[in-house]
Structures are given as structure tokens and as C-alpha cells.
mmCIF file of C-alpha atoms in Angstrom:
data_model
loop_
_atom_site.group_PDB
_atom_site.id
_atom_site.type_symbol
_atom_site.label_atom_id
_atom_site.label_comp_id
_atom_site.label_asym_id
_atom_site.label_seq_id
_atom_site.Cartn_x
_atom_site.Cartn_y
_atom_site.Cartn_z
ATOM 1 C CA MET E 134 0.007 -0.165 0.054
ATOM 2 C CA ALA E 135 2.705 2.535 0.741
ATOM 3 C CA ASP E 136 4.202 2.306 -2.647
ATOM 4 C CA ALA E 137 0.836 2.952 -4.349
ATOM 5 C CA LEU E 138 0.229 5.883 -1.823
ATOM 6 C CA ILE E 139 3.739 7.353 -2.827
ATOM 7 C CA ALA E 140 3.362 6.802 -6.403
ATOM 8 C CA GLU E 141 0.026 8.675 -6.182
ATOM 9 C CA ARG E 142 1.755 11.649 -4.084
ATOM 10 C CA LEU E 143 -0.615 10.753 -1.190
ATOM 11 C CA MET E 144 2.162 10.151 1.146
ATOM 12 C CA VAL E 145 5.741 11.623 0.968
ATOM 13 C CA GLU E 146 8.204 9.118 0.112
ATOM 14 C CA HIS E 147 11.132 7.941 2.465
ATOM 15 C CA GLU E 148 14.294 5.630 2.377
ATOM 16 C CA THR E 149 15.293 3.058 4.946
ATOM 17 C CA VAL E 150 18.400 3.781 6.750
ATOM 18 C CA ASP E 151 20.773 1.685 8.990
ATOM 19 C CA ILE E 152 18.936 0.296 12.377
ATOM 20 C CA SER E 153 21.792 1.744 14.459
ATOM 21 C CA GLN E 154 19.887 5.224 13.908
ATOM 22 C CA ALA E 155 16.988 4.018 16.121
ATOM 23 C CA ILE E 156 16.335 6.109 19.108
ATOM 24 C CA SER E 157 15.524 2.986 21.168
ATOM 25 C CA PRO E 158 16.129 -0.783 21.209
ATOM 26 C CA GLY E 159 13.671 -3.143 19.396
ATOM 27 C CA ALA E 160 13.101 -1.111 16.240
ATOM 28 C CA SER E 161 12.380 -3.147 13.169
ATOM 29 C CA ALA E 162 13.363 -0.465 10.933
ATOM 30 C CA VAL E 163 14.207 3.044 10.641
ATOM 31 C CA ILE E 164 13.157 5.279 7.754
ATOM 32 C CA ARG E 165 14.039 8.717 6.811
ATOM 33 C CA PRO E 166 11.159 10.897 4.800
ATOM 34 C CA ARG E 167 12.163 13.323 2.459
ATOM 35 C CA GLU E 168 12.528 16.678 3.791
ATOM 36 C CA LEU E 169 10.112 19.319 2.750
ATOM 37 C CA PRO E 170 11.214 23.138 2.239
ATOM 38 C CA LEU E 171 8.659 24.450 4.855
ATOM 39 C CA ILE E 172 6.595 23.040 7.612
ATOM 40 C CA SER E 173 3.029 25.018 7.693
ATOM 41 C CA TYR E 174 0.742 24.603 10.266
ATOM 42 C CA PRO E 175 -3.267 24.236 10.364
ATOM 43 C CA TYR E 176 -3.799 27.802 12.129
ATOM 44 C CA GLU E 177 -1.797 29.004 8.944
ATOM 45 C CA TRP E 178 -4.176 27.243 6.405
ATOM 46 C CA CYS E 179 -7.098 28.941 4.346
ATOM 47 C CA PHE E 180 -10.554 27.215 4.597
ATOM 48 C CA GLY E 181 -9.729 25.558 1.049
ATOM 49 C CA GLN E 182 -6.425 23.978 2.307
ATOM 50 C CA LEU E 183 -7.991 22.563 5.373
ATOM 51 C CA ARG E 184 -10.673 21.382 3.453
ATOM 52 C CA GLU E 185 -8.419 19.560 1.184
ATOM 53 C CA ALA E 186 -6.185 18.068 4.091
ATOM 54 C CA ALA E 187 -9.595 16.681 5.589
ATOM 55 C CA LEU E 188 -10.541 14.926 2.517
ATOM 56 C CA LEU E 189 -6.890 13.570 1.998
ATOM 57 C CA THR E 190 -7.015 12.051 5.637
ATOM 58 C CA LEU E 191 -10.645 10.370 4.983
ATOM 59 C CA GLN E 192 -9.223 9.007 1.689
ATOM 60 C CA LEU E 193 -6.113 7.501 3.366
ATOM 61 C CA GLN E 194 -8.330 5.927 6.001
ATOM 62 C CA GLN E 195 -10.347 4.321 3.118
ATOM 63 C CA ARG E 196 -7.681 3.020 1.527
ATOM 64 C CA ALA E 197 -6.257 1.737 4.862
ATOM 65 C CA LEU E 198 -9.407 -0.100 5.609
ATOM 66 C CA SER E 199 -9.316 -1.818 1.976
ATOM 67 C CA ALA E 200 -5.837 -3.094 2.867
ATOM 68 C CA GLY E 201 -6.778 -4.353 6.575
ATOM 69 C CA MET E 202 -5.335 -1.393 8.148
ATOM 70 C CA ARG E 203 -6.253 2.010 9.558
ATOM 71 C CA LEU E 204 -4.836 5.591 10.510
ATOM 72 C CA LYS E 205 -4.354 5.303 14.390
ATOM 73 C CA ASP E 206 -4.575 9.111 14.536
ATOM 74 C CA ALA E 207 -5.994 11.850 12.373
ATOM 75 C CA SER E 208 -4.053 14.817 13.297
ATOM 76 C CA ALA E 209 -4.078 17.787 10.807
ATOM 77 C CA TYR E 210 -0.314 18.265 11.753
ATOM 78 C CA ASN E 211 0.254 14.815 9.851
ATOM 79 C CA VAL E 212 -0.572 16.826 6.615
ATOM 80 C CA GLN E 213 1.706 19.094 4.858
ATOM 81 C CA PHE E 214 1.343 20.984 1.541
ATOM 82 C CA ASP E 215 3.888 20.006 -0.956
ATOM 83 C CA GLY E 216 4.158 20.833 -4.819
ATOM 84 C CA GLY E 217 0.306 22.568 -4.269
ATOM 85 C CA ARG E 218 -1.439 19.569 -3.059
ATOM 86 C CA PRO E 219 -1.921 17.934 0.590
ATOM 87 C CA ILE E 220 0.334 15.186 1.550
ATOM 88 C CA LEU E 221 0.729 12.727 4.364
ATOM 89 C CA ILE E 222 4.121 13.009 6.167
ATOM 90 C CA ASP E 223 3.435 10.594 8.796
ATOM 91 C CA SER E 224 4.339 7.337 7.397
ATOM 92 C CA LEU E 225 3.828 5.569 10.807
ATOM 93 C CA SER E 226 0.059 6.706 11.273
ATOM 94 C CA PHE E 227 -0.848 3.117 9.824
ATOM 95 C CA GLU E 228 -1.391 0.221 11.864
ATOM 96 C CA LYS E 229 -3.215 -2.995 11.507
ATOM 97 C CA GLY E 230 -6.897 -2.878 12.757
ATOM 98 C CA ASP E 231 -9.814 -4.919 13.894
ATOM 99 C CA ALA E 232 -12.268 -4.608 10.964
ATOM 100 C CA ALA E 233 -15.236 -4.858 13.642
ATOM 101 C CA GLU E 234 -13.631 -1.912 15.600
ATOM 102 C CA PRO E 235 -14.576 1.748 15.398
ATOM 103 C CA TRP E 236 -12.043 4.155 14.105
ATOM 104 C CA PRO E 237 -9.923 5.210 17.248
ATOM 105 C CA ALA E 238 -9.036 8.832 15.458
ATOM 106 C CA TYR E 239 -12.936 9.459 14.759
ATOM 107 C CA ARG E 240 -12.952 12.170 17.531
ATOM 108 C CA GLN E 241 -9.391 13.800 16.512
ATOM 109 C CA PHE E 242 -10.510 14.106 12.874
ATOM 110 C CA CYS E 243 -13.768 15.781 14.057
ATOM 111 C CA GLU E 244 -11.625 18.135 16.452
ATOM 112 C CA HIS E 245 -8.633 18.801 13.965
ATOM 113 C CA PHE E 246 -10.906 19.281 10.744
ATOM 114 C CA LEU E 247 -14.547 19.277 10.953
ATOM 115 C CA ALA E 248 -15.148 21.608 14.093
ATOM 116 C CA PRO E 249 -12.948 24.503 12.515
ATOM 117 C CA LEU E 250 -14.222 23.905 9.017
ATOM 118 C CA ALA E 251 -17.664 24.539 10.366
ATOM 119 C CA LEU E 252 -17.003 27.243 12.372
ATOM 120 C CA ILE E 253 -15.341 29.123 9.594
ATOM 121 C CA ALA E 254 -18.364 28.314 7.217
ATOM 122 C CA TYR E 255 -21.054 29.368 9.582
ATOM 123 C CA ARG E 256 -19.373 31.849 11.848
ATOM 124 C CA ASP E 257 -16.093 33.972 10.708
ATOM 125 C CA PRO E 258 -12.916 32.863 8.684
ATOM 126 C CA ARG E 259 -10.974 34.190 11.874
ATOM 127 C CA CYS E 260 -12.297 30.922 13.992
ATOM 128 C CA GLY E 261 -9.616 29.247 12.008
ATOM 129 C CA LEU E 262 -6.899 30.810 14.429
ATOM 130 C CA MET E 263 -8.594 29.056 17.256
ATOM 131 C CA LEU E 264 -6.479 26.113 16.251
ATOM 132 C CA ARG E 265 -3.410 28.022 17.470
ATOM 133 C CA ASP E 266 -4.858 27.777 21.137
ATOM 134 C CA PHE E 267 -6.424 24.381 20.801
ATOM 135 C CA ILE E 268 -3.363 22.840 19.278
ATOM 136 C CA ASP E 269 -4.865 19.335 19.730
ATOM 137 C CA GLY E 270 -8.126 20.450 17.733
ATOM 138 C CA ILE E 271 -11.232 22.447 18.835
ATOM 139 C CA PRO E 272 -13.191 20.608 21.400
ATOM 140 C CA ILE E 273 -16.315 19.124 19.891
ATOM 141 C CA ASP E 274 -18.281 20.439 23.114
ATOM 142 C CA LEU E 275 -17.238 24.132 22.273
ATOM 143 C CA ALA E 276 -17.893 23.914 18.601
ATOM 144 C CA ALA E 277 -21.245 22.672 18.947
ATOM 145 C CA GLY E 278 -21.862 25.711 21.438
ATOM 146 C CA LEU E 279 -20.673 28.342 18.856
ATOM 147 C CA LEU E 280 -22.197 27.061 15.875
ATOM 148 C CA PRO E 281 -25.844 28.531 15.215
ATOM 149 C CA TRP E 282 -29.034 26.342 15.920
ATOM 150 C CA ARG E 283 -29.566 25.926 12.074
ATOM 151 C CA THR E 284 -26.672 23.301 11.957
ATOM 152 C CA ARG E 285 -28.450 20.942 13.833
ATOM 153 C CA LEU E 286 -30.676 20.715 10.574
ATOM 154 C CA ARG E 287 -27.513 19.635 8.401
ATOM 155 C CA GLY E 288 -27.445 15.692 9.089
ATOM 156 C CA GLY E 289 -23.624 15.530 9.101
ATOM 157 C CA LEU E 290 -23.063 18.276 11.438
ATOM 158 C CA LEU E 291 -25.973 17.016 13.758
ATOM 159 C CA ALA E 292 -24.432 13.701 13.944
ATOM 160 C CA HIS E 293 -20.785 14.404 14.087
ATOM 161 C CA VAL E 294 -20.660 17.807 16.087
ATOM 162 C CA HIS E 295 -23.921 18.120 18.015
ATOM 163 C CA LEU E 296 -24.753 14.431 18.838
ATOM 164 C CA HIS E 297 -21.282 13.819 19.271
ATOM 165 C CA ALA E 298 -20.876 16.649 21.711
ATOM 166 C CA GLY E 299 -23.631 15.261 23.791
ATOM 167 C CA ALA E 300 -22.483 11.593 23.857
ATOM 168 C CA GLN E 301 -19.118 13.439 25.224
ATOM 169 C CA ARG E 302 -21.063 14.996 27.816
ATOM 170 C CA ARG E 303 -22.932 11.770 28.863
ATOM 171 C CA SER E 304 -19.696 9.698 29.116
ATOM 172 C CA ALA E 305 -18.079 12.223 31.199
ATOM 173 C CA ALA E 306 -20.937 12.139 33.473
ATOM 174 C CA ALA E 307 -21.029 8.743 33.979
ATOM 175 C CA GLY E 308 -17.438 8.859 35.127
ATOM 176 C CA PRO E 309 -15.030 5.872 35.579
ATOM 177 C CA SER E 310 -17.957 3.559 36.640
ATOM 178 C CA VAL E 311 -18.374 2.821 33.037
ATOM 179 C CA ASP E 312 -16.630 -0.161 31.754
ATOM 180 C CA HIS E 313 -14.584 0.676 28.698
ATOM 181 C CA ARG E 314 -12.521 -2.360 28.375
ATOM 182 C CA GLN E 315 -14.703 -4.086 25.828
ATOM 183 C CA PRO E 316 -14.608 -1.813 22.776
ATOM 184 C CA ARG E 317 -17.920 -1.328 20.676
ATOM 185 C CA ARG E 318 -18.173 -3.375 17.650
ATOM 186 C CA MET E 319 -18.767 -1.891 14.359
ATOM 187 C CA SER E 320 -19.335 -3.709 10.971
ATOM 188 C CA ALA E 321 -17.394 -2.727 8.037
ATOM 189 C CA THR E 322 -20.332 -1.376 6.364
ATOM 190 C CA GLY E 323 -20.929 0.757 9.216
ATOM 191 C CA GLN E 324 -17.476 2.122 9.117
ATOM 192 C CA GLU E 325 -17.679 2.745 5.405
ATOM 193 C CA ALA E 326 -21.128 4.770 6.047
ATOM 194 C CA ILE E 327 -19.321 6.770 8.776
ATOM 195 C CA LEU E 328 -16.424 7.681 6.600
ATOM 196 C CA ASP E 329 -18.740 8.667 3.579
ATOM 197 C CA SER E 330 -20.928 10.577 6.093
ATOM 198 C CA LEU E 331 -17.849 12.668 7.131
ATOM 199 C CA ARG E 332 -16.816 13.122 3.513
ATOM 200 C CA ARG E 333 -20.186 14.278 2.184
ATOM 201 C CA THR E 334 -20.247 16.796 5.411
ATOM 202 C CA ILE E 335 -16.943 18.209 4.631
ATOM 203 C CA GLU E 336 -17.695 18.571 0.978
ATOM 204 C CA GLY E 337 -20.677 20.149 1.863
ATOM 205 C CA LEU E 338 -19.175 23.016 3.592
ATOM 206 C CA ARG E 339 -19.189 26.207 1.779
ATOM 207 C CA TRP E 340 -17.588 29.573 2.396
ATOM 208 C CA GLN E 341 -17.256 32.499 -0.020
ATOM 209 C CA PRO E 342 -14.409 34.799 0.764
ATOM 210 C CA SER E 343 -14.906 38.612 0.657
ATOM 211 C CA GLY E 344 -14.537 41.779 2.729
ATOM 212 C CA HIS E 345 -12.322 44.882 2.417
ATOM 213 C CA TRP E 346 -8.905 43.175 1.996
ATOM 214 C CA VAL E 347 -10.132 41.038 -0.915
ATOM 215 C CA GLN E 348 -10.868 44.280 -2.664
ATOM 216 C CA TYR E 349 -7.774 46.189 -1.469
ATOM 217 C CA GLY E 350 -5.684 43.774 -3.690
ATOM 218 C CA HIS E 351 -7.218 45.040 -6.758
ATOM 219 C CA GLN E 352 -7.220 49.095 -5.728
ATOM 220 C CA THR E 353 -3.937 50.791 -6.032
ATOM 221 C CA SER E 354 -2.608 54.418 -6.242
ATOM 222 C CA TYR E 355 -0.612 53.268 -9.321
ATOM 223 C CA SER E 356 -1.121 54.520 -12.636
ATOM 224 C CA GLU E 357 -0.854 52.091 -15.661
ATOM 225 C CA ALA E 358 2.824 53.421 -16.268
ATOM 226 C CA GLY E 359 3.794 53.231 -12.587
ATOM 227 C CA ALA E 360 2.351 49.574 -12.142
ATOM 228 C CA ALA E 361 4.305 48.587 -15.142
ATOM 229 C CA SER E 362 7.737 50.161 -13.749
ATOM 230 C CA LYS E 363 6.936 48.756 -10.169
ATOM 231 C CA ARG E 364 6.810 45.282 -11.765
ATOM 232 C CA ALA E 365 9.851 45.648 -13.833
ATOM 233 C CA ILE E 366 11.734 46.741 -11.058
ATOM 234 C CA VAL E 367 10.670 43.863 -8.919
ATOM 235 C CA GLU E 368 11.621 41.341 -11.448
ATOM 236 C CA ARG E 369 14.784 43.123 -11.985
ATOM 237 C CA MET E 370 16.039 43.045 -8.358
ATOM 238 C CA LEU E 371 14.662 39.162 -7.869
ATOM 239 C CA ALA E 372 16.744 38.486 -11.025
ATOM 240 C CA GLY E 373 19.910 39.873 -9.228
ATOM 241 C CA THR E 374 19.534 38.124 -5.936
ATOM 242 C CA GLY E 375 19.507 34.484 -7.600
ATOM 243 C CA ALA E 376 16.994 33.445 -4.819
ATOM 244 C CA GLY E 377 15.098 29.937 -4.655
ATOM 245 C CA VAL E 378 12.896 30.646 -1.888
ATOM 246 C CA VAL E 379 11.124 33.767 -1.669
ATOM 247 C CA TRP E 380 8.760 34.906 1.341
ATOM 248 C CA ASP E 381 5.947 37.391 0.067
ATOM 249 C CA LEU E 382 5.049 39.376 3.067
ATOM 250 C CA GLY E 383 1.524 41.205 3.139
ATOM 251 C CA ALA E 384 0.966 39.274 -0.314
ATOM 252 C CA ASN E 385 -2.957 39.981 -0.286
ATOM 253 C CA VAL E 386 -4.339 38.275 -3.195
ATOM 254 C CA GLY E 387 -1.113 37.242 -4.813
ATOM 255 C CA THR E 388 -0.244 39.651 -7.459
ATOM 256 C CA TYR E 389 3.263 40.030 -6.974
ATOM 257 C CA SER E 390 3.644 36.399 -5.682
ATOM 258 C CA THR E 391 3.097 35.301 -9.419
ATOM 259 C CA VAL E 392 5.862 37.513 -10.374
ATOM 260 C CA ALA E 393 8.222 36.095 -7.764
ATOM 261 C CA ALA E 394 7.415 32.552 -8.860
ATOM 262 C CA GLY E 395 9.381 33.002 -11.988
ATOM 263 C CA ASP E 396 12.484 31.544 -12.977
ATOM 264 C CA GLY E 397 11.750 28.382 -10.660
ATOM 265 C CA ARG E 398 11.362 30.249 -7.542
ATOM 266 C CA GLN E 399 9.347 28.574 -4.725
ATOM 267 C CA VAL E 400 7.121 31.418 -3.053
ATOM 268 C CA ILE E 401 5.285 31.238 0.366
ATOM 269 C CA ALA E 402 2.632 34.147 0.442
ATOM 270 C CA PHE E 403 1.635 35.434 3.579
ATOM 271 C CA ASP E 404 -1.316 37.399 4.501
ATOM 272 C CA GLN E 405 -3.133 38.397 7.709
ATOM 273 C CA ASP E 406 -6.596 38.341 5.992
ATOM 274 C CA ALA E 407 -8.085 34.791 5.633
ATOM 275 C CA SER E 408 -10.217 35.848 2.868
ATOM 276 C CA SER E 409 -7.422 37.184 0.752
ATOM 277 C CA VAL E 410 -5.470 33.960 1.399
ATOM 278 C CA GLU E 411 -8.497 31.891 0.255
ATOM 279 C CA HIS E 412 -8.955 34.211 -2.701
ATOM 280 C CA HIS E 413 -5.416 33.509 -3.634
ATOM 281 C CA TRP E 414 -5.499 29.950 -3.162
ATOM 282 C CA ARG E 415 -8.525 29.262 -5.208
ATOM 283 C CA SER E 416 -7.085 31.741 -7.986
ATOM 284 C CA LEU E 417 -3.862 29.583 -8.450
ATOM 285 C CA SER E 418 -4.034 26.893 -11.138
ATOM 286 C CA SER E 419 -2.859 23.261 -10.483
ATOM 287 C CA ASP E 420 0.545 24.075 -11.975
ATOM 288 C CA ALA E 421 0.731 27.493 -10.122
ATOM 289 C CA ARG E 422 0.325 26.115 -6.809
ATOM 290 C CA ALA E 423 3.298 23.832 -7.215
ATOM 291 C CA SER E 424 5.451 27.210 -6.856
ATOM 292 C CA VAL E 425 3.355 29.266 -4.502
ATOM 293 C CA LEU E 426 1.782 28.629 -1.175
ATOM 294 C CA PRO E 427 -0.424 31.019 0.407
ATOM 295 C CA LEU E 428 -0.486 31.094 4.132
ATOM 296 C CA VAL E 429 -2.401 33.145 6.884
ATOM 297 C CA MET E 430 -0.096 35.013 8.828
ATOM 298 C CA ASP E 431 -0.308 38.434 10.764
ATOM 299 C CA LEU E 432 3.139 40.157 10.724
ATOM 300 C CA SER E 433 2.164 42.271 13.731
ATOM 301 C CA ASN E 434 1.696 38.912 15.463
ATOM 302 C CA PRO E 435 3.089 36.269 13.622
ATOM 303 C CA SER E 436 2.972 32.281 14.552
ATOM 304 C CA PRO E 437 5.183 31.734 17.802
ATOM 305 C CA SER E 438 6.585 28.654 18.861
ATOM 306 C CA LEU E 439 3.909 26.431 20.446
ATOM 307 C CA GLY E 440 3.347 23.302 22.089
ATOM 308 C CA TRP E 441 5.348 21.083 25.004
ATOM 309 C CA ALA E 442 8.385 23.088 25.960
ATOM 310 C CA LEU E 443 7.363 25.681 23.089
ATOM 311 C CA GLU E 444 9.180 23.074 20.676
ATOM 312 C CA GLU E 445 6.294 21.008 19.073
ATOM 313 C CA ARG E 446 5.700 23.890 16.615
ATOM 314 C CA ARG E 447 8.234 26.288 15.531
ATOM 315 C CA SER E 448 7.775 30.224 15.261
ATOM 316 C CA LEU E 449 7.673 31.836 11.787
ATOM 317 C CA VAL E 450 11.284 33.188 12.560
ATOM 318 C CA GLU E 451 12.482 29.731 13.259
ATOM 319 C CA ARG E 452 11.219 28.693 9.906
ATOM 320 C CA GLY E 453 13.443 31.425 7.913
ATOM 321 C CA PRO E 454 15.394 32.818 6.784
ATOM 322 C CA ALA E 455 14.144 32.842 3.270
ATOM 323 C CA ASP E 456 16.613 33.639 0.668
ATOM 324 C CA VAL E 457 14.536 36.741 -0.103
ATOM 325 C CA ILE E 458 11.512 38.522 1.260
ATOM 326 C CA MET E 459 9.377 41.014 -0.365
ATOM 327 C CA ALA E 460 7.556 43.633 1.638
ATOM 328 C CA LEU E 461 5.767 45.711 -1.114
ATOM 329 C CA ALA E 462 3.060 48.008 0.245
ATOM 330 C CA LEU E 463 3.305 46.568 3.580
ATOM 331 C CA VAL E 464 5.776 48.939 5.695
ATOM 332 C CA HIS E 465 3.209 51.784 6.141
ATOM 333 C CA HIS E 466 0.550 49.576 7.462
ATOM 334 C CA LEU E 467 3.128 48.282 10.062
ATOM 335 C CA ALA E 468 4.744 51.459 11.072
ATOM 336 C CA ILE E 469 1.464 53.646 10.775
ATOM 337 C CA GLY E 470 -1.480 51.160 11.182
ATOM 338 C CA ASN E 471 0.249 49.237 13.794
ATOM 339 C CA ASN E 472 2.503 51.747 15.626
ATOM 340 C CA VAL E 473 5.803 49.790 14.997
ATOM 341 C CA PRO E 474 8.676 51.781 14.754
ATOM 342 C CA LEU E 475 10.551 51.551 11.305
ATOM 343 C CA ASP E 476 13.652 50.094 13.133
ATOM 344 C CA ARG E 477 11.610 47.447 14.558
ATOM 345 C CA VAL E 478 10.291 46.503 11.163
ATOM 346 C CA ALA E 479 13.660 46.267 9.722
ATOM 347 C CA SER E 480 14.999 44.139 12.705
ATOM 348 C CA LEU E 481 12.071 41.438 11.977
ATOM 349 C CA PHE E 482 12.672 41.613 8.338
ATOM 350 C CA ALA E 483 16.412 40.845 8.549
ATOM 351 C CA ARG E 484 15.606 37.708 10.954
ATOM 352 C CA LEU E 485 13.273 36.466 8.191
ATOM 353 C CA GLY E 486 15.160 36.964 5.041
ATOM 354 C CA ARG E 487 18.967 37.308 4.060
ATOM 355 C CA ARG E 488 17.845 39.745 1.271
ATOM 356 C CA ALA E 489 14.594 42.057 1.252
ATOM 357 C CA ILE E 490 12.796 44.002 -1.379
ATOM 358 C CA VAL E 491 10.953 46.561 0.255
ATOM 359 C CA GLU E 492 8.673 49.273 -0.964
ATOM 360 C CA PHE E 493 8.475 52.748 0.858
ATOM 361 C CA VAL E 494 5.285 54.222 0.717
ATOM 362 C CA PRO E 495 5.287 58.014 1.763
ATOM 363 C CA LYS E 496 3.020 60.611 3.387
ATOM 364 C CA GLY E 497 0.951 61.944 0.478
ATOM 365 C CA ASP E 498 0.402 58.889 -1.245
ATOM 366 C CA PRO E 499 -3.050 58.012 -0.876
ATOM 367 C CA MET E 500 -2.863 54.871 0.814
ATOM 368 C CA THR E 501 -0.597 56.165 3.480
ATOM 369 C CA ASP E 502 -2.968 59.227 3.662
ATOM 370 C CA HIS E 503 -5.815 56.971 4.289
ATOM 371 C CA LEU E 504 -4.131 55.374 7.145
ATOM 372 C CA LEU E 505 -3.414 58.959 8.620
ATOM 373 C CA ALA E 506 -7.113 60.166 8.054
ATOM 374 C CA ALA E 507 -8.584 58.519 11.225
ATOM 375 C CA ARG E 508 -5.734 59.468 13.561
ATOM 376 C CA LYS E 509 -3.169 61.903 14.592
ATOM 377 C CA ASP E 510 -0.032 61.845 12.829
ATOM 378 C CA VAL E 511 2.459 60.981 15.587
ATOM 379 C CA PHE E 512 5.098 59.555 13.011
ATOM 380 C CA PRO E 513 7.737 62.437 12.434
ATOM 381 C CA GLY E 514 10.243 59.867 11.461
ATOM 382 C CA TYR E 515 8.333 58.051 8.680
ATOM 383 C CA THR E 516 10.159 59.765 5.838
ATOM 384 C CA ILE E 517 12.313 58.300 3.087
ATOM 385 C CA GLU E 518 15.337 59.428 5.039
ATOM 386 C CA GLY E 519 13.889 57.912 8.253
ATOM 387 C CA PHE E 520 13.636 54.608 6.462
ATOM 388 C CA ARG E 521 17.141 54.842 5.124
ATOM 389 C CA GLU E 522 18.496 55.450 8.417
ATOM 390 C CA ALA E 523 16.478 52.948 10.343
ATOM 391 C CA PHE E 524 16.657 50.190 7.996
ATOM 392 C CA GLY E 525 20.545 50.824 7.496
ATOM 393 C CA ARG E 526 21.148 49.759 10.962
ATOM 394 C CA THR E 527 20.484 45.983 10.005
ATOM 395 C CA PHE E 528 20.554 45.977 6.341
ATOM 396 C CA ARG E 529 23.022 47.360 3.630
ATOM 397 C CA ILE E 530 21.103 49.120 0.739
ATOM 398 C CA LEU E 531 22.300 47.566 -2.147
ATOM 399 C CA ASP E 532 19.864 49.521 -4.898
ATOM 400 C CA GLU E 533 17.266 52.200 -4.237
ATOM 401 C CA VAL E 534 14.772 52.739 -7.285
ATOM 402 C CA PRO E 535 11.925 55.314 -7.410
ATOM 403 C CA VAL E 536 8.734 53.800 -9.149
ATOM 404 C CA GLU E 537 7.790 56.024 -12.262
ATOM 405 C CA ASP E 538 4.868 58.034 -12.013
ATOM 406 C CA SER E 539 4.618 57.515 -8.367
ATOM 407 C CA MET E 540 5.599 58.765 -4.885
ATOM 408 C CA ARG E 541 6.947 55.474 -4.042
ATOM 409 C CA THR E 542 10.656 53.762 -3.859
ATOM 410 C CA LEU E 543 11.706 50.034 -4.152
ATOM 411 C CA PHE E 544 14.719 49.110 -2.141
ATOM 412 C CA LEU E 545 17.031 45.967 -2.610
ATOM 413 C CA LEU E 546 18.510 45.399 1.049
ATOM 414 C CA GLU E 547 21.048 42.617 2.354
ATOM 415 C CA ALA E 548 20.917 41.824 5.858
ATOM 416 C CA ALA E 549 24.076 42.909 7.620
ATOM 417 C CA ALA E 550 26.415 39.907 8.905
#
């Protein structure tokens, strides 16, 4: 089965290495999976990505049942995006299973996949960020309480969320007096039916991205000549870096992520708005997804180290640095919209990338003036001279090019050693 899953790109390939590398005695084999260029986490995925990962997990459990096996866990962290598609990275999730024993990972699947997807679809896309606090999945009873009453009219959500939560409450109320030593039995047909129900429930969830930031991606203060000039400058600066991996910070709907993906580069496109990331993901063709991965990330509050001893899930900084970061039309949002001093912005950028292409949007530009319209201007240092001075502390300025027919300037920077 493993060879077939690898051939179909459903599971990461691995090689067998010497048994002496086992971490404990008694191992029968040691395998080394192919290393992926970047590990992302479910709380950084958009709705569509989490949905695809859920359907892959159900597909793998179905395949395992057909082979007399099962997935012993259904953690969303066992899935990564590689070449634009979800792939299982935990080859050891499979075990021999009793054909009459219910799927032991059913609850975990519901908490890692179904609960957050339902909350996004019926409440708010920001509910996906709850997975950052509930690292073991959103508790079913919590999800049931947060979902609107009308979800009880959806057969799958009624069974797998609301009735599931009720069964958990009754089990907890019964306490340790209940004998759990004899597992409940279930026919093969019953197991197939549950998997089919979960699949149809997941496929039936719909969410349409919308909002200010999705439209913002199509708004610009650039003239046609200015837009062409900016694109040409970015392409030239990227070509000069020889970069293989680019992180596009504040990518919005991915206009310049596509530019960065030229010449075989791999691009991770971060944006704080889940709707924009979803729009970006849906807009990519299957070929484009092989080189661009959109992720949800707020640069003013990026993913931290999480889990036991803060070592289970790595922070954004720990997963870098990229060869090049791009921060186009972003600095004014951080400096003015989020009150982050320019030197602190520069310090973070230097930790994220060896080189950086950064756009400075000065006061007087419509987008910066829009941010200042609703607040007092307490940013006397927000000038191009202030930018050069602040970024010059952590970067060497390799190039500085004004954008034609615009007040903006693009900088090519290299982090100081």
C-alpha cells in the first residue's frame, strides 16, 4: 500500500536507513522521509487548504480499511502541502486494525478538521485561528456551542458535532464507573458509512471569501505606467538575488507572488486576512500551486513557538530565513497602522530573510494618507530619510529605485552579517 500512496503523491516518500539510527532498542526498521522546504500549520491554512487536508485524511483511512489497516490518528499536523497539494508526512500513522472496531481517530478528525471548518463556514473565517490556542483540535462541545442552531438541520453536522458533543457529555457524567474495556463493535459497512458521511459533510461545507482586503488587492494608487514600472523593478531586483525561496509578506491576493514565482522560485505568500488567502489559493492553477503556497499570517503577531516546552510547533522566525523576502506596500501598514517603529520593522525583516525587496510608501501617497485620516500624525520619523536610517542599522542598501509616475520607492537590501 505504501508504494501506491507514494506513487499517487498521497504520502511523502522515504528511504530506509541503518537500524543503528533507531532512538530505542527493539526497532524493526528506521526510515527517513524526504525533507520538505517549509512546514506550515493548520492555523496558517485557509479554509480551502484545511478542507483538502481533511478529505485527504478520509481518503487515506478508506484506503487503509481496504488493506486491513487503519490510521491510528487523524492529526491535521500529519498533513503538509507539497507541490501544491496535501500529502501525508507521517508514514507511521498506519497500523493493523480490527475490522469490527470503530475508528479510534474519529474524535480527533472531528476536532482537527470538521469543527474548525464548520466554524469558518457558519461563523467567521478568523475561527481558524482558534487552532493556534487549541493545538490538539477545537473541542467538539465548544464547537457545538458556537455553531448556530440551524446547523442541527444539517444531518452531518448534527451527527458528528452536536450529537457527538452530547455523547461526550454523557460519557463524562457517567465517570469511571462505566466499563470501557470492551470496545464497541461495528461492521465494515458501518465504518464505510461513517467515512462517507464525514466526506459528504466536509464537501458540503461552503464559504465565500469577501471583505475589504480582498477588494484592496485590486485597488492601487498606481497609474498604468507606475504599475508597469513597479513590476519591472521587482523582476530585475529578484533576478539579481539568485533566490530560490521567496517569502512574500503581506501578499494579499498574490499579484506579486506570481511575479516572484518566475524562474523556478518557490514562494510562500503570507497575508493576515483569511479571505484574501482563500481568494489567492482558489485563483491559483494546479501548476501555479506547485510554486506558490498562500498562508494566513499576521506580521504584527506572527505564529509563535507552541506546544510542549515551546518546541512542538516552530515560530515563523525559526522556519527562516528565506533567500529573499518581499514587503511591497506593507511597511506603512506596520509603521502607521500598527505603531511599529521603522527600526523594529527592519529588525524583523532581517531575521526573516537574507535579502529584502521593500517598498516605501511615503506620506502624501493616497494609501498612507488613508491610514492617517482617522488618527493624529505622530510619526515624524516616517520619511524616506528615516527609512534609510532605520533600515541601514540592520541592512546594507544595495539598490534604491523610484517607481515611475509615483511617490513610492523600492529598495533592495541585504541583511548585515
